[in-house]
Coordinates of C-alpha atoms in Angstrom, one line a residue:
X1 CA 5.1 -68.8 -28.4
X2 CA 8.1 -70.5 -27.7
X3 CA 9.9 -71.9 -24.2
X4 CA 13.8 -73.0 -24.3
X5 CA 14.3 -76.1 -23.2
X6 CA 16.7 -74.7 -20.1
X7 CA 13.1 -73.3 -19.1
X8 CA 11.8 -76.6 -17.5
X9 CA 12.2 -78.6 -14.4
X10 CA 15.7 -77.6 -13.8
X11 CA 16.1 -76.5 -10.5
X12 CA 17.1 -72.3 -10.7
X13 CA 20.8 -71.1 -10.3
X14 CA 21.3 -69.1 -7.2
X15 CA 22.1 -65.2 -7.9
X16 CA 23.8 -63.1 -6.5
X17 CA 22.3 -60.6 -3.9
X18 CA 21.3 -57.2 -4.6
X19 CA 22.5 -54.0 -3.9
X20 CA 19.9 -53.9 -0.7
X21 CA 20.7 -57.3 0.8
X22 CA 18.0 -59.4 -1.0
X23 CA 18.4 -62.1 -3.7
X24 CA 17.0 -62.0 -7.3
X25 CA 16.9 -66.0 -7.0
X26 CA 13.4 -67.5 -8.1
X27 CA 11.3 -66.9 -5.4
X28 CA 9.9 -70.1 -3.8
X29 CA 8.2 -68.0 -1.6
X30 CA 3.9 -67.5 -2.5
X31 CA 3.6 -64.0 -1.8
X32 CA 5.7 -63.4 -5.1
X33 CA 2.2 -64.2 -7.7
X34 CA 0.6 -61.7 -5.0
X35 CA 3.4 -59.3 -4.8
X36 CA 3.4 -58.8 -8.7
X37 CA -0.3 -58.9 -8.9
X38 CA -0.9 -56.1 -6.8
X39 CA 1.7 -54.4 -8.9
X40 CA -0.4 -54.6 -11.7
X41 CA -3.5 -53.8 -10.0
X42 CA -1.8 -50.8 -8.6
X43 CA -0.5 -49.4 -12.4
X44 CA -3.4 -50.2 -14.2
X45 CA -5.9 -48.3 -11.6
X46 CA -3.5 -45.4 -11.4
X47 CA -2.8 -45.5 -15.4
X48 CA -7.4 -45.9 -15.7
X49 CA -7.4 -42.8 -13.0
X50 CA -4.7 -41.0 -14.9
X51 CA -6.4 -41.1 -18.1
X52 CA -10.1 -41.1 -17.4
X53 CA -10.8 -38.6 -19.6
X54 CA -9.0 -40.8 -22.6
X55 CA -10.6 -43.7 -21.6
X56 CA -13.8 -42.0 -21.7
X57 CA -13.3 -40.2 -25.3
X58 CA -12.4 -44.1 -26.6
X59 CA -15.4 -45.6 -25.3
X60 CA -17.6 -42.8 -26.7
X61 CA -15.8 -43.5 -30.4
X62 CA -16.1 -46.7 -30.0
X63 CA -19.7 -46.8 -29.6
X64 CA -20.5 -44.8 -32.7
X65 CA -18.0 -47.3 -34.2
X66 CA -14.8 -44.8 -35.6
X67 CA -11.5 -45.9 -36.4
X68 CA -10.4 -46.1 -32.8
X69 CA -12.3 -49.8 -32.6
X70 CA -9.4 -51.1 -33.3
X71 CA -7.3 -50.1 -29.9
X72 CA -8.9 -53.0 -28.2
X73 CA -7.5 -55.2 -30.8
X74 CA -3.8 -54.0 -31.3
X75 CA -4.2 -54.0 -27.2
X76 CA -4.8 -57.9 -27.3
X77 CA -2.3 -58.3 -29.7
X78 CA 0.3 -56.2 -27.7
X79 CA -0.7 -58.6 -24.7
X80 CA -0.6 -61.5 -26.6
X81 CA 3.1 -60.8 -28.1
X82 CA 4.0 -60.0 -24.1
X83 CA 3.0 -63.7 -23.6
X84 CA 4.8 -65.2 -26.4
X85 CA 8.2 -63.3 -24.6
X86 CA 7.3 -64.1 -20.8
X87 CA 7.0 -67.7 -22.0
X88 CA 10.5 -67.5 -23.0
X89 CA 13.9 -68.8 -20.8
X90 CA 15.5 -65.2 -20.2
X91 CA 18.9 -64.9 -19.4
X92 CA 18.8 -61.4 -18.0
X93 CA 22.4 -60.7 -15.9
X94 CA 21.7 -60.0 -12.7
X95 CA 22.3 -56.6 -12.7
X96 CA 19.5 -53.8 -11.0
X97 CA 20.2 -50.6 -10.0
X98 CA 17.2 -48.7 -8.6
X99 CA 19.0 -45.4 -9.5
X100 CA 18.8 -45.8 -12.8
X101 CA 15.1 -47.1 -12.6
X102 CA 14.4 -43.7 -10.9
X103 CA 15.8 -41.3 -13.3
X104 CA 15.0 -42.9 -16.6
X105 CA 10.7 -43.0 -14.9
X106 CA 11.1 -39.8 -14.5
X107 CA 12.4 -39.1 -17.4
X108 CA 9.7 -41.0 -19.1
X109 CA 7.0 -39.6 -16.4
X110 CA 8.0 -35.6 -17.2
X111 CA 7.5 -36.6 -20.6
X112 CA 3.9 -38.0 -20.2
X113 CA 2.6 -34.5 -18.5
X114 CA 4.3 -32.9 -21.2
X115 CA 2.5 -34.7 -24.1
X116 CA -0.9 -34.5 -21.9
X117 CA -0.6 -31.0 -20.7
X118 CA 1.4 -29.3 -23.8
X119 CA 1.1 -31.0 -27.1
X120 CA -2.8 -32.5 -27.0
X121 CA -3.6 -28.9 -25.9
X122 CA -2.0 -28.2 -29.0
X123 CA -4.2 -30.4 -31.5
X124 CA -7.4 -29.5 -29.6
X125 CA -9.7 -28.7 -32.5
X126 CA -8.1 -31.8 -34.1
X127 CA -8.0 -33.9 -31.0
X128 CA -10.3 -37.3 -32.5
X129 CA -7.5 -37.0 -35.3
X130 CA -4.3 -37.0 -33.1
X131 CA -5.4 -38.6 -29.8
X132 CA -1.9 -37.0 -28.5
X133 CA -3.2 -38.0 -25.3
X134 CA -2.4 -41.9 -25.9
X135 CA 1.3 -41.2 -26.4
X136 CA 0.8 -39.9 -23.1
X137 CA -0.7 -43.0 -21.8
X138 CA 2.0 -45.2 -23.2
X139 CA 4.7 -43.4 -21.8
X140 CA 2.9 -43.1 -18.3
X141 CA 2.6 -46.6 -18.3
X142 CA 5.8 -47.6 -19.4
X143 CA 7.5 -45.3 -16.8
X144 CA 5.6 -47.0 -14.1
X145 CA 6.5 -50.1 -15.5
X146 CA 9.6 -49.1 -14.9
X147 CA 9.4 -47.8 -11.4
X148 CA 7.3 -50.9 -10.2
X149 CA 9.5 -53.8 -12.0
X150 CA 12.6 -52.7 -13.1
X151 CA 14.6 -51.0 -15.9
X152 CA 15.8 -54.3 -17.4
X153 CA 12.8 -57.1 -16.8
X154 CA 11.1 -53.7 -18.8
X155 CA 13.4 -53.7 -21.6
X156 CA 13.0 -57.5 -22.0
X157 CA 10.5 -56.7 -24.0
X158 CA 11.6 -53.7 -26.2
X159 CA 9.9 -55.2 -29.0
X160 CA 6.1 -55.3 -27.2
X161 CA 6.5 -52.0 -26.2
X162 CA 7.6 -50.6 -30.1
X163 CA 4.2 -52.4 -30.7
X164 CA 2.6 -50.7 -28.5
X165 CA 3.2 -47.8 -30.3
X166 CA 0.2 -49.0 -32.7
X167 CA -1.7 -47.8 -30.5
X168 CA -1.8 -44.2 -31.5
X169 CA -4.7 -43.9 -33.6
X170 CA -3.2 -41.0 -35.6
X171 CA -0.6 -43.7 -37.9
X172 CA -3.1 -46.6 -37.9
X173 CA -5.9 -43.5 -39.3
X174 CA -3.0 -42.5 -41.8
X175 CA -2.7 -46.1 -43.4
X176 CA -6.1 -46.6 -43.3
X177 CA -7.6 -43.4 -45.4
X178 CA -4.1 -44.3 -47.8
X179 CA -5.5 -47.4 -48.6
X180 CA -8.9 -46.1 -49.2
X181 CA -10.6 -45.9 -45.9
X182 CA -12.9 -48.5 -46.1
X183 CA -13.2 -51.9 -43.7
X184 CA -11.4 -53.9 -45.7
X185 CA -8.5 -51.5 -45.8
X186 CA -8.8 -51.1 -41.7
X187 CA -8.7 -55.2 -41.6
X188 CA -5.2 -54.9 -44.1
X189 CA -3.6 -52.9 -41.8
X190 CA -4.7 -54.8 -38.5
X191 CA -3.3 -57.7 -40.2
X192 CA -0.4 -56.5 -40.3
X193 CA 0.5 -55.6 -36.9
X194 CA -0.8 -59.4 -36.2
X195 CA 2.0 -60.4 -38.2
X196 CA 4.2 -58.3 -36.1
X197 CA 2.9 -59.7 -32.8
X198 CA 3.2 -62.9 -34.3
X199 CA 6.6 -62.8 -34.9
X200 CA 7.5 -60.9 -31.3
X201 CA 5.4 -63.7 -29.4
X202 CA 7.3 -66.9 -31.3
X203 CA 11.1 -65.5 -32.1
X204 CA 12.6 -67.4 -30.3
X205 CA 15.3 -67.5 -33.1
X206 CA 15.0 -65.1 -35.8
X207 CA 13.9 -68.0 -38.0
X208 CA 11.2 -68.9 -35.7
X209 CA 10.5 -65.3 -36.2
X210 CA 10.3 -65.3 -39.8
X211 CA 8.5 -68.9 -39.6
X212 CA 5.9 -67.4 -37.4
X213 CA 5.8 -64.3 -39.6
X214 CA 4.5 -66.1 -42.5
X215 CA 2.2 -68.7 -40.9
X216 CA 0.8 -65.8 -39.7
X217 CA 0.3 -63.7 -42.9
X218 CA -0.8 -66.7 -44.3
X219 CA -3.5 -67.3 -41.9
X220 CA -4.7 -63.8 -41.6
X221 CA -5.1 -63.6 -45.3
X222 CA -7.3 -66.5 -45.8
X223 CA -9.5 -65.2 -42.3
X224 CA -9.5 -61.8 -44.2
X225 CA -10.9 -63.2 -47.7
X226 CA -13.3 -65.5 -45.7
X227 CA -14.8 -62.0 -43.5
X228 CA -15.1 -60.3 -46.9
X229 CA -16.8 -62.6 -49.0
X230 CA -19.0 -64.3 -45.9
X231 CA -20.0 -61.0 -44.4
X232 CA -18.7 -57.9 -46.8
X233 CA -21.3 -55.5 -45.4
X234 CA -19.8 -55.8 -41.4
X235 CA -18.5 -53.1 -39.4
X236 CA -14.9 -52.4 -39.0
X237 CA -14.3 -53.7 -36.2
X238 CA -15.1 -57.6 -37.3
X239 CA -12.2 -56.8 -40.2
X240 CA -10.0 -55.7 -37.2
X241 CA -10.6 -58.5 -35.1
X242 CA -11.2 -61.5 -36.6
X243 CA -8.1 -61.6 -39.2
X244 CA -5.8 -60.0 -37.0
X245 CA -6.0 -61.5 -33.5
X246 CA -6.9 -64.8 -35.1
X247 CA -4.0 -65.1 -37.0
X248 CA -1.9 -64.3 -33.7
X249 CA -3.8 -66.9 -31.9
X250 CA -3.5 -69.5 -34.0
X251 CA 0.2 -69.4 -35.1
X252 CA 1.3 -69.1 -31.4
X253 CA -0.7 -71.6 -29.9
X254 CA 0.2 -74.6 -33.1
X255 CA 4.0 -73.2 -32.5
X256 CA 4.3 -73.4 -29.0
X257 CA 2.4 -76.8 -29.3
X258 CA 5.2 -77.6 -31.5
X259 CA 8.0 -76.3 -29.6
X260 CA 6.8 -78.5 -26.5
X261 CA 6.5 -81.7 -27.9
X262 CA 10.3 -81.3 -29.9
X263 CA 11.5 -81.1 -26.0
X264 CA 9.9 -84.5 -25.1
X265 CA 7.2 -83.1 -23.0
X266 CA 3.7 -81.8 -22.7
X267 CA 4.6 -80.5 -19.2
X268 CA 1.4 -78.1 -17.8
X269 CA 2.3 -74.4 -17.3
X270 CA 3.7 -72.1 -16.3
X271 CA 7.2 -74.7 -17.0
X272 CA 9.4 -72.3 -14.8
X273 CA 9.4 -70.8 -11.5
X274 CA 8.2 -67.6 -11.2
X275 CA 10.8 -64.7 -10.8
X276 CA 10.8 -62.4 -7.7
X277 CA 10.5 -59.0 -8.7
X278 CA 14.0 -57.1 -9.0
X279 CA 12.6 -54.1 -7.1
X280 CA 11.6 -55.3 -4.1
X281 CA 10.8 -52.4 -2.5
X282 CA 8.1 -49.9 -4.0
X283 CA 6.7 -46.9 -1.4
X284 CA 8.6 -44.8 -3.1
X285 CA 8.2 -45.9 -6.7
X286 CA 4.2 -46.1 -6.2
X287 CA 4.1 -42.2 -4.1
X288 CA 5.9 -40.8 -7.3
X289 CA 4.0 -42.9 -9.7
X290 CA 0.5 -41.6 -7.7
X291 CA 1.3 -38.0 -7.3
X292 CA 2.3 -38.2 -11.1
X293 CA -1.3 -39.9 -12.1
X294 CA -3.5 -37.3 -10.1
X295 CA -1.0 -34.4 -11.8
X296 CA -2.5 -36.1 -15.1
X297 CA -5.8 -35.9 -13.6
X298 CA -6.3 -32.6 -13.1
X299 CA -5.1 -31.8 -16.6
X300 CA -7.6 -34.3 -18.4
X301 CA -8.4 -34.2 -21.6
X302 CA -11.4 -32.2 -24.2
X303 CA -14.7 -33.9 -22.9
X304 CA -16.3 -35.7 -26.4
X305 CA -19.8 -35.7 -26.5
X306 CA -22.0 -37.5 -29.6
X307 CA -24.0 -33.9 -30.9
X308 CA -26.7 -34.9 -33.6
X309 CA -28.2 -32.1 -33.0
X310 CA -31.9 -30.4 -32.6
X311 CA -34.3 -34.0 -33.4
X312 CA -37.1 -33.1 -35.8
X313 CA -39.9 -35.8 -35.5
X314 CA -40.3 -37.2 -39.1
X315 CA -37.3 -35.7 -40.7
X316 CA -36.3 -36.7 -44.0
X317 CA -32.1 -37.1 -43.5
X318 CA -31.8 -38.4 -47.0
X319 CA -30.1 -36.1 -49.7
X320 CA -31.2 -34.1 -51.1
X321 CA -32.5 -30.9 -50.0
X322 CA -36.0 -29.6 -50.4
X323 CA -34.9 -26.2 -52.3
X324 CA -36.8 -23.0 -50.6
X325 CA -38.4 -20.8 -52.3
X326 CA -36.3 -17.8 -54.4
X327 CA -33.8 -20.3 -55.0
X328 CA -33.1 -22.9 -57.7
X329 CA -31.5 -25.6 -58.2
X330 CA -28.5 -25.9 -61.2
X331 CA -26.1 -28.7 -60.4
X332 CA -26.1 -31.7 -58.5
X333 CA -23.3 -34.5 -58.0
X334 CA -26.4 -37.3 -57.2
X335 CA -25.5 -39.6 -53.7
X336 CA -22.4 -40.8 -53.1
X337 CA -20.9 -43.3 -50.5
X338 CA -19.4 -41.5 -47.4
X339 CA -16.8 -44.3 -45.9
X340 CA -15.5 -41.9 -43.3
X341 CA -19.1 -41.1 -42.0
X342 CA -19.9 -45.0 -41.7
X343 CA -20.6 -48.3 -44.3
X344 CA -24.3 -46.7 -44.8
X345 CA -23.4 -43.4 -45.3
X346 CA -24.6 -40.8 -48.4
X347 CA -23.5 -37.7 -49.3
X348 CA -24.7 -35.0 -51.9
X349 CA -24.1 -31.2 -53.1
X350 CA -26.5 -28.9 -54.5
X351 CA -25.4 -25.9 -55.9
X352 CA -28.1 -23.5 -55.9
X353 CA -28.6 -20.2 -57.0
X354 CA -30.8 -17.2 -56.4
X355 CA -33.6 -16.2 -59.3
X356 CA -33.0 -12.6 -58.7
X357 CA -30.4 -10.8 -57.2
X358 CA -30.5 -8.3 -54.8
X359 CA -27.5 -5.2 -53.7
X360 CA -27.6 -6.6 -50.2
X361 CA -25.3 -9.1 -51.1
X362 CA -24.1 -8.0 -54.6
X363 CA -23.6 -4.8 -55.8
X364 CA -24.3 -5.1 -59.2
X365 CA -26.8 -7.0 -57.9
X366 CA -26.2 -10.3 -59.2
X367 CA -27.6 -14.0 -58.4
X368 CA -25.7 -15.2 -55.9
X369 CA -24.7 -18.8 -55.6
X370 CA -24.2 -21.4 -52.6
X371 CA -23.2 -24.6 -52.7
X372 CA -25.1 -26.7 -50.1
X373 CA -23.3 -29.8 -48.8
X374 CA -25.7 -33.0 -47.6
X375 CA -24.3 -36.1 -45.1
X376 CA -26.5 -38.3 -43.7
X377 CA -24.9 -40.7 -41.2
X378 CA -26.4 -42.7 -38.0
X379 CA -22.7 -42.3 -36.5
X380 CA -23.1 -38.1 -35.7
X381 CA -19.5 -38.1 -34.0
X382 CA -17.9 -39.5 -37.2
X383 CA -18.8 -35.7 -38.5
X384 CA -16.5 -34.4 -35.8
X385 CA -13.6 -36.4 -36.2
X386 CA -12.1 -34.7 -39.8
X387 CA -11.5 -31.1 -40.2
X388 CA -12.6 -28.6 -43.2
X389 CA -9.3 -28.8 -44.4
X390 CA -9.0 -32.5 -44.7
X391 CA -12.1 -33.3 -46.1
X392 CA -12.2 -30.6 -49.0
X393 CA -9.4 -30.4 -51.5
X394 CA -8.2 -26.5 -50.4
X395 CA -4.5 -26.1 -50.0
X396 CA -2.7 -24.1 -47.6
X397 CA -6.2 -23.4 -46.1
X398 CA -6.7 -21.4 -43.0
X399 CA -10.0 -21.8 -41.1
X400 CA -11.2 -19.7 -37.8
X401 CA -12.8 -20.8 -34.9
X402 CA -16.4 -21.3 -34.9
X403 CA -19.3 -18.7 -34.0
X404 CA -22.8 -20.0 -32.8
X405 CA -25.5 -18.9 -34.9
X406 CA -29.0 -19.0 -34.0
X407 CA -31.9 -20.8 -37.0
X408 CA -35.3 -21.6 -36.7
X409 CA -36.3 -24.6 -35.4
X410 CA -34.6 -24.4 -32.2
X411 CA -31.0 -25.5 -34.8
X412 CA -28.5 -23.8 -33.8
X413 CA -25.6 -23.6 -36.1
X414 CA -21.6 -23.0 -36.9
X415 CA -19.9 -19.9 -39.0
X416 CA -16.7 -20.1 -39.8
X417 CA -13.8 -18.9 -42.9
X418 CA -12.0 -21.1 -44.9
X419 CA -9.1 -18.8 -46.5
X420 CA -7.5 -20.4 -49.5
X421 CA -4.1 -18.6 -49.4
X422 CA -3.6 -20.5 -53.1
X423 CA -6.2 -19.0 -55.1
X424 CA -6.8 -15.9 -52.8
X425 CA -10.3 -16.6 -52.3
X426 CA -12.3 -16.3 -48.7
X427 CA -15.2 -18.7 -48.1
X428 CA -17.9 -18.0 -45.7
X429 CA -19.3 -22.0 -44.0
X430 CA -22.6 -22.6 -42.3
X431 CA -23.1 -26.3 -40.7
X432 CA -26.1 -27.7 -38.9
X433 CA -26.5 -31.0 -37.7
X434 CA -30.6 -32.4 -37.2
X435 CA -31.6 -35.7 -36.6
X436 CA -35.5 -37.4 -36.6
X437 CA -34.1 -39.8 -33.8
X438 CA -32.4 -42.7 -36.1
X439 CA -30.0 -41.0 -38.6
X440 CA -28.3 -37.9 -38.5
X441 CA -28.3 -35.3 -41.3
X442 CA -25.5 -32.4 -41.5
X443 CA -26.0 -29.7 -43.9
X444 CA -22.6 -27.4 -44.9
X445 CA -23.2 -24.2 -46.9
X446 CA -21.0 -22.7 -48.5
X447 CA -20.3 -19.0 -50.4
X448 CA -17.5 -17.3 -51.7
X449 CA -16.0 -13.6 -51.9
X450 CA -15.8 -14.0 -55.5
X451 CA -19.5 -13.5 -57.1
X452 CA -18.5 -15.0 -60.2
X453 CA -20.8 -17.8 -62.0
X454 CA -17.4 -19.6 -62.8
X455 CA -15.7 -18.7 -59.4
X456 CA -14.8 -22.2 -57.6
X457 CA -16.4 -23.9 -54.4
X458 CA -14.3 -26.4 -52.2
X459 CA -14.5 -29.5 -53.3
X460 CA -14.7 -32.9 -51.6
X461 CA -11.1 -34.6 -51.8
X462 CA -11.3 -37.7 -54.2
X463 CA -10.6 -41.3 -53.3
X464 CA -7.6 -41.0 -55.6
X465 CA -5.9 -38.0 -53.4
X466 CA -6.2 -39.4 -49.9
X467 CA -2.8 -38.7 -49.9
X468 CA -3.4 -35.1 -49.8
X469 CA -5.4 -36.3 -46.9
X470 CA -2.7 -38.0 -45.3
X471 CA -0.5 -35.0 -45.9
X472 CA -3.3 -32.6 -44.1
X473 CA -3.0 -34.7 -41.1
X474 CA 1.2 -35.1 -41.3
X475 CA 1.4 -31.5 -41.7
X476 CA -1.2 -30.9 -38.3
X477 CA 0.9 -33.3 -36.4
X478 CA 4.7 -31.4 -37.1
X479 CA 3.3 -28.5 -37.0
X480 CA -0.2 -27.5 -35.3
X481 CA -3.3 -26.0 -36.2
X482 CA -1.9 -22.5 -35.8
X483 CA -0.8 -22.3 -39.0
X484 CA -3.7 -23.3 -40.3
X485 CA -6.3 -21.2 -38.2
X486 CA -7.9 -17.8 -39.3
X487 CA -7.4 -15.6 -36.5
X488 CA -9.2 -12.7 -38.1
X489 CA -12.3 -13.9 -39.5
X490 CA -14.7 -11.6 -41.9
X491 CA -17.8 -13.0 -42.5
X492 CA -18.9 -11.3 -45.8
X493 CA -21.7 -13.4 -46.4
X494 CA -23.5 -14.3 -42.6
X495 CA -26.8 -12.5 -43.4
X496 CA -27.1 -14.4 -47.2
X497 CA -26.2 -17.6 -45.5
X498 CA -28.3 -17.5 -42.3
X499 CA -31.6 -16.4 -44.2
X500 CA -30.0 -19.0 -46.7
X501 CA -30.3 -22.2 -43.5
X502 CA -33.4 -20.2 -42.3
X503 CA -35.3 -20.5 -45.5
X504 CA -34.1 -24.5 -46.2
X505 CA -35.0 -25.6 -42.1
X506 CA -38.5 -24.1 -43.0
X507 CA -38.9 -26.2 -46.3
X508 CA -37.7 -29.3 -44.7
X509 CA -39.9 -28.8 -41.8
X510 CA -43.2 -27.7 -44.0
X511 CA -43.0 -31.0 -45.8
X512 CA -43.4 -33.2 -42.9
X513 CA -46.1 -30.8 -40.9
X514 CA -43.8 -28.2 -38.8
X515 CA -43.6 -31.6 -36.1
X516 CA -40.4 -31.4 -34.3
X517 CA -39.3 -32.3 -31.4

């Protein structure tokens, strides 16, 4: 973070006067730190009241400890880039024109109840993926920004705000789960926008840009390697902090250290009077900017709540299944790491099948087979936050809403279809979600309308196609879930799979005593 060396004692230039009569000289007056402060105050309430909702959904993920940790961090680092530019001798013309304040906020404004009230009803069933609702946030509070301080003091720092932008969780989730989807991949792509804030906060000059750039990559890198060797089993959130917002720490306070000992001095700051705002008048700008907030209010946003389910005292969540009588087992994949679920998480399939057949549910009276899908997780919200169609590798897949079914046990679970439009085949799903009051276990069944031994199940996406994953979550964001909803749903196979879950609660229960909470 860099000051040029007009920024000092000099006394200010007088300006000319505004269009309203007042000046936009440097304020000597002391109500100016109070008059911007209670700007602040006044935005941030109205943007917290606003969003409530949003800021209620991100505290929820954050506590089961989802992707979105990271908005706290790309936050600081968006404030700390602001710093690096307020710090900075600005040579803005003095030029304001309320006018054009007025109609680019409300541009901006229209466009944040647009986004909040259209579009994130849009992605509802996908809403932890998208987060459209942040978008809206950004723009609300860069059109109050404007309203408040000014078009041009705003666009002073055009490049904070394109950083800002990393805030939506949906592009920082699509680099992530392309790299892998591990911690170490979030803490790669947190570095980076470090190295972007870096570079906003100290370019001065482009070079001091660039110089910052690489200080800062080179920094970051070396905190990264040190957080995976000393600790490689921590959460996601110490990769996001501690390489990024370290590295933007430390390269802008040695460079601005640097920059104010080249002047000559070590002068305490701030090294420059404090501008006077350029609107200096706001009843108007803070009436539209309220009756905007409580317009975004009343729309809100999908309430999140963490659902683990029915708790079953003593519950084994660890795959695999107990198999119920009338059924056996003839395939397994064994437990397998579930990065998306959490750094302890397992995952397992059973395919099972039936030892005799019966015309209920064939008629040539075959065995029927189910594939029966295990996750065991002490983050249950993580289980919400990818759809069917991301997770399992079906193309041009179209799934219907879900139908409450009730199981024994007091578990109450979800039917839905998956139609594969690609191979032509319709599959029947049955999820539950139980929990012995430390880890979470969520069991998927599957069948399928062809009866086939051979016919094929869905199968979990490999690590090696996340980009079909990436692609699922690109092709939700142009275009919706409409095309990708059953809106006519048959469910061939509800009685085989509910007396299916019935008969695999009761085994899982019998082996600890029936106890359940």
């Amino acid at each position: 973070m860099t000051v040029s060396p007009s920024s000092g004692g000099a006394p200010p230039t007088a300006q000319p006067p505004l269009p309203d009569g007042t000046s936009s000289a440097r304020s000597p007056l002391a109500a100016t730190p109070v008059r911007i402060a209670a700007r602040w105050v006044l935005l941030v309430a109205l943007t917290v009241f606003a969003y409530w909702d949003t800021v209620t959904a991100l505290g929820i993920e954050m506590t089961q400890h989802t992707v979105v940790t990271y908005v706290p961090a790309a936050a600081t680092l968006c404030l700390l880039a602001a710093i690096g530019v307020t710090l900075r001798h600005d040579d803005e013309p003095p030029i304001y024109d309320r006018d054009t304040d007025f109609i680019v906020a409300t541009v901006v404004l229209l466009l944040s109840l647009s986004f909040q009230g259209l579009l994130n009803r849009r992605y509802l069933p996908a809403y932890l993926v998208t987060h459209i609702d942040v978008l809206s946030l950004l723009m609300f509070f860069f059109g109050g920004c404007v309203l408040l301080f000014g078009l041009r003091p705003v666009l002073r720092y055009r490049w904070v705000w394109l950083l800002s932008l990393s805030l939506f969780p949906l592009p920082y989730r699509v680099a992530v789960v392309t790299l892998g989807g591990t911690p170490l991949a979030a803490g790669t792509v947190m570095l980076a926008l470090g190295v972007a804030a870096s570079a906003v906060a100290v370019g001065r000059t482009r070079r001091s840009a660039v110089l910052g750039a690489l200080a800062s990559a080179t920094i970051g890198v070396v905190l990264l390697a040190l957080v995976a060797t000393l600790a490689p089993d921590a959460r996601s959130s110490a990769y996001q902090w501690i390489p990024a917002v370290g590295c933007a720490v430390l390269t802008g306070v040695f460079m601005y250290v640097q920059r104010r000992r080249g002047l000559g001095s070590m002068r305490p700051f701030p090294h420059r009077a404090l501008r006077a705002p350029t609107a200096p008048r706001v009843p108007k700008a803070a009436t539209l900017l309220t009756v905007v907030a409580a317009g975004l209010h009343l729309i809100g946003s999908p309430a999140i709540r963490v659902d683990a389910g029915v708790t079953v005292a003593g519950l084994s969540t660890a795959p695999p299944l107990l198999v119920p009588l009338g059924w056996h087992q003839i395939e397994t994949t064994g437990v397998l790491p579930s990065t998306q679920n959490g750094a302890e998480a397992r995952r397992m399939r059973q395919v099972l099948e039936q030892n005799h057949g019966e015309t209920r549910f064939d008629a040539q009276a075959r065995p029927r087979r189910i594939v029966a899908d295990t996750v065991e997780t002490a983050l249950p919200l993580t289980l919400d936050v990818y759809l069917p169609a991301l997770l399992y590798d079906i193309s041009n897949t179209r799934v219907s809403p879900e139908t409450a079914v009730t199981l024994p046990h007091g578990v109450t679970g979800v039917l839905q279809t998956l139609v594969d439009d690609q191979r032509l085949l319709t599959y029947n799903r049955l999820a539950w979600r139980w929990n012995n009051g430390h880890s979470t276990q969520q069991v998927v069944l599957f069948s399928v309308d062809n009866h086939e031994p051979e016919a094929p199940f869905p199968q979990f996406r490999r690590r090696r196609d996340t980009w079909r994953v990436v692609n699922g979550m690109l092709t939700l964001l142009i275009r919706g879930n409409a095309v990708t909803e059953d809106l006519n749903p048959r469910f061939k196979d509800r009685e085989l799979l509910t007396e299916t879950a019935g008969a695999l609660i009761d085994t899982q229960v019998a082996a600890i005593g029936g106890g359940h909470g």
